CSV table of C-alpha atoms in Angstrom, one decimal:
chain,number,residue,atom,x,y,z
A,1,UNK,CA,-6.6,-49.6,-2.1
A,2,UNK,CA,-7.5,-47.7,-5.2
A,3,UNK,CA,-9.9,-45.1,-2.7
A,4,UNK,CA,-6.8,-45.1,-0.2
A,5,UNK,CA,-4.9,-43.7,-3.8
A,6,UNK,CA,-7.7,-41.7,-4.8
A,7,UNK,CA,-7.7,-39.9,-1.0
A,8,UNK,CA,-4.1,-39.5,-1.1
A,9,UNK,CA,-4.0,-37.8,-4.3
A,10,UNK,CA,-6.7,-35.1,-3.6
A,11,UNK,CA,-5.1,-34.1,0.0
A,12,UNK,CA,-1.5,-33.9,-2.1
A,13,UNK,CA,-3.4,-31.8,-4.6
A,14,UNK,CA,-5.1,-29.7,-2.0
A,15,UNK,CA,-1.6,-29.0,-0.1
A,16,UNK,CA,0.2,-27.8,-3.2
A,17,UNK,CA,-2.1,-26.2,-5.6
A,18,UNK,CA,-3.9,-24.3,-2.4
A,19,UNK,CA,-0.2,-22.4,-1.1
A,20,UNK,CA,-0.6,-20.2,-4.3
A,21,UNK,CA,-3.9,-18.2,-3.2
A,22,UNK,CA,-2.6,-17.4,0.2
A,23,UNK,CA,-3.2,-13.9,0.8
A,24,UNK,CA,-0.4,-11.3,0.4
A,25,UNK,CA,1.3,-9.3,3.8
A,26,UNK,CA,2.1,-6.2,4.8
A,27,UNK,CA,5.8,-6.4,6.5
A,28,UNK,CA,5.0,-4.4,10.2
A,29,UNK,CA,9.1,-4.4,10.9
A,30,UNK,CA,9.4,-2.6,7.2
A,31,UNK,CA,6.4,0.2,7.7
A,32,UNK,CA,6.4,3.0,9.4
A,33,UNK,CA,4.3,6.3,9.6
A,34,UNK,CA,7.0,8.3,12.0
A,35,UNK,CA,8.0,11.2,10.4
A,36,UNK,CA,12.0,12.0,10.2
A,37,UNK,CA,14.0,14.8,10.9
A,38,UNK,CA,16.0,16.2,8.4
A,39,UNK,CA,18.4,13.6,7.0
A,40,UNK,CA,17.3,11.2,9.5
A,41,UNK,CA,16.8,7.3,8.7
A,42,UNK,CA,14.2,4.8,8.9
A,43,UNK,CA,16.1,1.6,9.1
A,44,UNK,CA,13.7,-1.6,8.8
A,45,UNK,CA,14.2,-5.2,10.3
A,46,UNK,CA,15.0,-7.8,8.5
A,47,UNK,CA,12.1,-10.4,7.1
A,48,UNK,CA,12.3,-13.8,6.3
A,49,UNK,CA,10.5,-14.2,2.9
A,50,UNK,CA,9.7,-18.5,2.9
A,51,UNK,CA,7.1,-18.5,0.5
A,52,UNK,CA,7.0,-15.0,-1.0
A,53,UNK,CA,8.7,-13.9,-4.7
A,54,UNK,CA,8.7,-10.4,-4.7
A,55,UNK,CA,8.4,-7.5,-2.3
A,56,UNK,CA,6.6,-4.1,-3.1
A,57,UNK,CA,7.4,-0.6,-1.0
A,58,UNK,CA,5.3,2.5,-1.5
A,59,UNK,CA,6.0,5.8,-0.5
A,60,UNK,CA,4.2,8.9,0.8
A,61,UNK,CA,5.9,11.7,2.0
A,62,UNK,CA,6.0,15.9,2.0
A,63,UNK,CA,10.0,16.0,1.6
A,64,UNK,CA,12.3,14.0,-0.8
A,65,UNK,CA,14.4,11.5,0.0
A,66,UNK,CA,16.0,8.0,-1.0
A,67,UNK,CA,15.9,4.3,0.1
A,68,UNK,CA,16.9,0.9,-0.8
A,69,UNK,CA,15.7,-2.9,-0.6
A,70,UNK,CA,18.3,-5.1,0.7
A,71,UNK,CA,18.2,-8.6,0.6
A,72,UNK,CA,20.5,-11.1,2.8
A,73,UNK,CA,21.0,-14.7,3.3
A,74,UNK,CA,20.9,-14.1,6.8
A,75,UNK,CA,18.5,-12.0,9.4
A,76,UNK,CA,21.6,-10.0,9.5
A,77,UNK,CA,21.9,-7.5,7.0
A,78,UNK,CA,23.7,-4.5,6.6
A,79,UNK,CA,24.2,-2.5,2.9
A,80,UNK,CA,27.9,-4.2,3.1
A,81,UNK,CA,26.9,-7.5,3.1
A,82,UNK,CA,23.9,-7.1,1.1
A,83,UNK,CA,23.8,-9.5,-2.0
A,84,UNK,CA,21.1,-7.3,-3.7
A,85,UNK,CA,20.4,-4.0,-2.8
A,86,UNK,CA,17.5,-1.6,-5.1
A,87,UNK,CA,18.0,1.7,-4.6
A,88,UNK,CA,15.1,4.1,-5.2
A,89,UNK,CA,14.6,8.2,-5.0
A,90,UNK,CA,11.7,9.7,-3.6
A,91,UNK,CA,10.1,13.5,-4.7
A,92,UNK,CA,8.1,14.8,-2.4
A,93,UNK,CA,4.6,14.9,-2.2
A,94,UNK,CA,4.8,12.2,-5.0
A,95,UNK,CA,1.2,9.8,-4.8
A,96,UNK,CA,2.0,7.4,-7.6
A,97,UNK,CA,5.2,5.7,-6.0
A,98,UNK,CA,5.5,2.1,-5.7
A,99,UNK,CA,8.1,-0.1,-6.7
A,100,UNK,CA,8.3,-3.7,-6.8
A,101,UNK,CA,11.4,-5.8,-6.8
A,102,UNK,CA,11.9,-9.7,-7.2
A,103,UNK,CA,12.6,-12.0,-3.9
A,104,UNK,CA,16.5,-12.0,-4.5
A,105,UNK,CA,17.3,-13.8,-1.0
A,106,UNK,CA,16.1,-15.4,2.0
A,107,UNK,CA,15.9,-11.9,4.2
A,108,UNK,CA,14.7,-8.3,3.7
A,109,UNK,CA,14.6,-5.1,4.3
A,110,UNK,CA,14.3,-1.5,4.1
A,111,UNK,CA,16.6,1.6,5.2
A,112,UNK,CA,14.8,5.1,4.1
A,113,UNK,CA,16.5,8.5,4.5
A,114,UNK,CA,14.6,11.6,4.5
A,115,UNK,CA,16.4,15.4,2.8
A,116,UNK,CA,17.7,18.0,4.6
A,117,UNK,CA,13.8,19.3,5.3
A,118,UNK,CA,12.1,18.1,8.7
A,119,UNK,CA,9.1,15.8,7.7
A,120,UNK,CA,5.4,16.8,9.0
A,121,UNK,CA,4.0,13.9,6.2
A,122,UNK,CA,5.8,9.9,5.8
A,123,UNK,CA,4.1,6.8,5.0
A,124,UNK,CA,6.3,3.9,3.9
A,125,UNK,CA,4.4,0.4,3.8
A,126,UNK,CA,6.6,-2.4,2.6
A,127,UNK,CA,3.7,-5.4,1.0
A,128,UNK,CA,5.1,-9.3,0.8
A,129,UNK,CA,3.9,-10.4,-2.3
A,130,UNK,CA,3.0,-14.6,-2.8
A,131,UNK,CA,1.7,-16.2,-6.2
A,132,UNK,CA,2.5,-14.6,-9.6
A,133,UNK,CA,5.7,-12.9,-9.9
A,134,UNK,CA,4.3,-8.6,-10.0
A,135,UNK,CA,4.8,-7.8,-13.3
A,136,UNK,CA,7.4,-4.3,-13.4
A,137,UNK,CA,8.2,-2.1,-16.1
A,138,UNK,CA,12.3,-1.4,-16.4
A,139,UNK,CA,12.5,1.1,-13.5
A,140,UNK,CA,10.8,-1.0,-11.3
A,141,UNK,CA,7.2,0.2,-10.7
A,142,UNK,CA,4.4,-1.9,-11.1
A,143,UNK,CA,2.2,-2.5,-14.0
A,144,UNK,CA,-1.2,-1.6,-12.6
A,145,UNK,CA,-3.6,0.7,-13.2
A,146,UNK,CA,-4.8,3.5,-10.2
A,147,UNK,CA,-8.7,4.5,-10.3
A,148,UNK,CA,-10.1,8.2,-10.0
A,149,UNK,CA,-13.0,10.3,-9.8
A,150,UNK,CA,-13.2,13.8,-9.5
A,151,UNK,CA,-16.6,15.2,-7.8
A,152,UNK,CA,-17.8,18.6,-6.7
A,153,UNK,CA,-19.7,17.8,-3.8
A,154,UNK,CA,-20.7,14.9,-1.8
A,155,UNK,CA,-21.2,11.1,-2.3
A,156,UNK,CA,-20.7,7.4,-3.0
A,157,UNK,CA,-17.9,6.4,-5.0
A,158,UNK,CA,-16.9,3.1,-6.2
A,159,UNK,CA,-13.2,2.4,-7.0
A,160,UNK,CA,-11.6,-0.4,-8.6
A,161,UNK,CA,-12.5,-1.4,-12.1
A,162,UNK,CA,-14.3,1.7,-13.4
A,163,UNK,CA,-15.1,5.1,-12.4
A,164,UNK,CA,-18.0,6.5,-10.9
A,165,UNK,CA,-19.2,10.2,-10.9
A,166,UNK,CA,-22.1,10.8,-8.2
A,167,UNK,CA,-23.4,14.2,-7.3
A,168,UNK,CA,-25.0,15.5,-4.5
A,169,UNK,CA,-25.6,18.8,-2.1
A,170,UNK,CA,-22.8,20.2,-0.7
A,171,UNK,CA,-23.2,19.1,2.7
A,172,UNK,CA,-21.0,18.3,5.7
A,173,UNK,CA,-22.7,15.7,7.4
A,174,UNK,CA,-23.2,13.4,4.4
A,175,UNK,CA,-19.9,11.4,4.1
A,176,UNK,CA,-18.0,10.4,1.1
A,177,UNK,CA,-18.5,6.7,1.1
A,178,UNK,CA,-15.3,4.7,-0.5
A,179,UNK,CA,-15.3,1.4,-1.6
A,180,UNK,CA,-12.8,-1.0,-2.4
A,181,UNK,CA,-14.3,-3.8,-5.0
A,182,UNK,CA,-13.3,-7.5,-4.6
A,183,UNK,CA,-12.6,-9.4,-1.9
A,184,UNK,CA,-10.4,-7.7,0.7
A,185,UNK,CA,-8.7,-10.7,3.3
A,186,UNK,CA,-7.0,-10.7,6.1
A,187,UNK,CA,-3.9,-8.9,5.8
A,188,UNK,CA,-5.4,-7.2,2.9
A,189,UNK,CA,-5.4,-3.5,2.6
A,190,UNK,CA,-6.3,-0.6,-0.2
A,191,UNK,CA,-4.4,3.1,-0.1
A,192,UNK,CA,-6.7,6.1,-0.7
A,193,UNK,CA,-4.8,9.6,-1.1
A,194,UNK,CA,-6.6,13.0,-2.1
A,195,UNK,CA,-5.5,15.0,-4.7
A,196,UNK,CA,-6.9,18.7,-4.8
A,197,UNK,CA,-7.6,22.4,-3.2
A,198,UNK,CA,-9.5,21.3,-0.6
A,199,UNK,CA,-6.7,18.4,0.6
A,200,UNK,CA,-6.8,20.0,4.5
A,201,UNK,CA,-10.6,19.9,5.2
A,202,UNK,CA,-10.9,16.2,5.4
A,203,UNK,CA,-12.1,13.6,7.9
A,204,UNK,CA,-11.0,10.0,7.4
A,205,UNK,CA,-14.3,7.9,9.5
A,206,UNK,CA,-13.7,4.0,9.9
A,207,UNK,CA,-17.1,4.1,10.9
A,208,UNK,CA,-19.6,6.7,10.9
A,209,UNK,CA,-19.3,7.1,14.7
A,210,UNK,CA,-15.8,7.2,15.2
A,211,UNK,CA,-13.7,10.0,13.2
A,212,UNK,CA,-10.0,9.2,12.9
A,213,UNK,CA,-7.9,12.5,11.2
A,214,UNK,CA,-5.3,11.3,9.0
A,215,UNK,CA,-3.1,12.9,6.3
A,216,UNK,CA,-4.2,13.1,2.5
A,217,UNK,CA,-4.0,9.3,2.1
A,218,UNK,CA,-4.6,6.2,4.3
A,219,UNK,CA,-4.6,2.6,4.7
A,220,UNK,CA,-7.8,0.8,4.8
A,221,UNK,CA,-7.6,-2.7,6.7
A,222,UNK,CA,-11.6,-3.3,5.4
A,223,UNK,CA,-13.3,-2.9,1.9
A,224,UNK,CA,-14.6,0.7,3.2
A,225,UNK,CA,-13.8,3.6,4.0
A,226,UNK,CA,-16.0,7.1,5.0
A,227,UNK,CA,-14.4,10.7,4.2
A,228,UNK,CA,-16.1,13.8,5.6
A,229,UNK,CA,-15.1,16.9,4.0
A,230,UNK,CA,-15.8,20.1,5.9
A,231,UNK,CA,-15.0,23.5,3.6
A,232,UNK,CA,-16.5,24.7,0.5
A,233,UNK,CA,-17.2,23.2,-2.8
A,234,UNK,CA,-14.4,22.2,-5.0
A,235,UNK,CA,-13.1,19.7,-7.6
A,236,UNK,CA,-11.0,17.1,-6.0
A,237,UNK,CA,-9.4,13.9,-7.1
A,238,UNK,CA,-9.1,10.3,-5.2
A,239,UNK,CA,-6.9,7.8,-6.0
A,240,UNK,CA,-7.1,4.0,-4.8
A,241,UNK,CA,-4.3,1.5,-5.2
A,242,UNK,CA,-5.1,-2.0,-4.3
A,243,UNK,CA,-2.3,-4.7,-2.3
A,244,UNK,CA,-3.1,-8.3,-1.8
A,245,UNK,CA,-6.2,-7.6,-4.6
């Protein structure tokens, strides 16, 4: 009887104390990288958030514009009926904008509108956050810190909890070779964006094989990522934000 107790106790233990180190998510009906005609709207569909506290939405875009987090009690939610709504403003070309806002109700969701200029640029990825509440300062942004490195040429950087300055011959068939430290999971994903002169002569490579072009930043779904620059020498900055770290 007392092993029948014992075994009991360690499967309850298991169950409950093992739900707080489930990976965060990335909400596919709030994310979108279609760009918007002028004044145009990106209306999300609403989540169910059982077992997440807090949601966090970050922007990339070449125009301004605004949006807001509503939260609902049911999967129908509309900015009337809302029984929270966070409204945010986005400036264009902004690569530090992420806010993060408490799990006020049951459903979610998020309605962007673009300015009167025709986007060619929009990323909007909307993350579901599970564990420990994301610590925000009082305008909503998240208390983290973003890694750089500036280089002049070409090599291996490694991102996360240091900076690392490496060297090499300009060259265009030696790739850039970005890493995301810890362990990435399922669901998981890092944003790299490019900050510099040379923003336009870049090749994002998920693997050295296969060349993808993307816009200044991207989404990585692994803990690597490959950029190829092709143009002269110049000083240029990269920024990584990690989600789900």
């Amino acid at each position: 009887m007392k092993k029948l107790i014992v075994a009991l106790i360690l499967i309850l233990t298991i169950q409950v104390f093992g739900q707080d180190y489930t990976a965060n998510s990335m909400s596919s009906k709030n994310t979108s990288t279609t760009v918007l005609d002028s004044v145009a709207t990106f209306t999300g569909t609403a989540e169910l958030l059982r077992g997440y506290n807090s949601v966090s939405v970050t922007v990339r875009a070449d125009q301004s514009g605004t949006y807001k987090i509503l939260f609902g009690n049911t999967s129908t939610i509309t900015t009337a009926n809302a029984v929270k709504t966070y409204s945010f403003s986005y400036t264009a070309n902004d690569t530090l904008h992420t806010k993060s806002v408490p799990a006020d109700a049951p459903y979610m969701k998020v309605v962007f509108t673009n300015s009167g200029d025709t986007q060619t640029k929009f990323y909007l990825i909307t993350m579901l956050n599970k564990g420990q509440t994301i610590a925000i300062d009082e305008f909503g942004s998240p208390l983290v810190s973003i890694s750089r490195v500036s280089t002049t040429g070409y090599g291996t950087h490694f991102f996360g909890k240091h900076d690392t300055v490496i060297t090499t011959t300009d060259t265009t068939t030696v790739p850039f070779i970005l890493w995301c430290e810890g362990e990435i999971k399922a669901n998981d994903s890092c944003e790299v964006s490019i900050d510099g002169a040379f923003t336009t002569g870049y090749t994002f490579i998920i693997t050295e094989t296969t060349a993808v072009t993307i816009p200044k930043w991207a989404i990585l779904s692994s803990n690597k990522l490959y950029i190829r620059r092709y143009g002269g020498a110049g000083t240029v900055t990269f920024y990584l934000r990690l989600f789900g770290y």
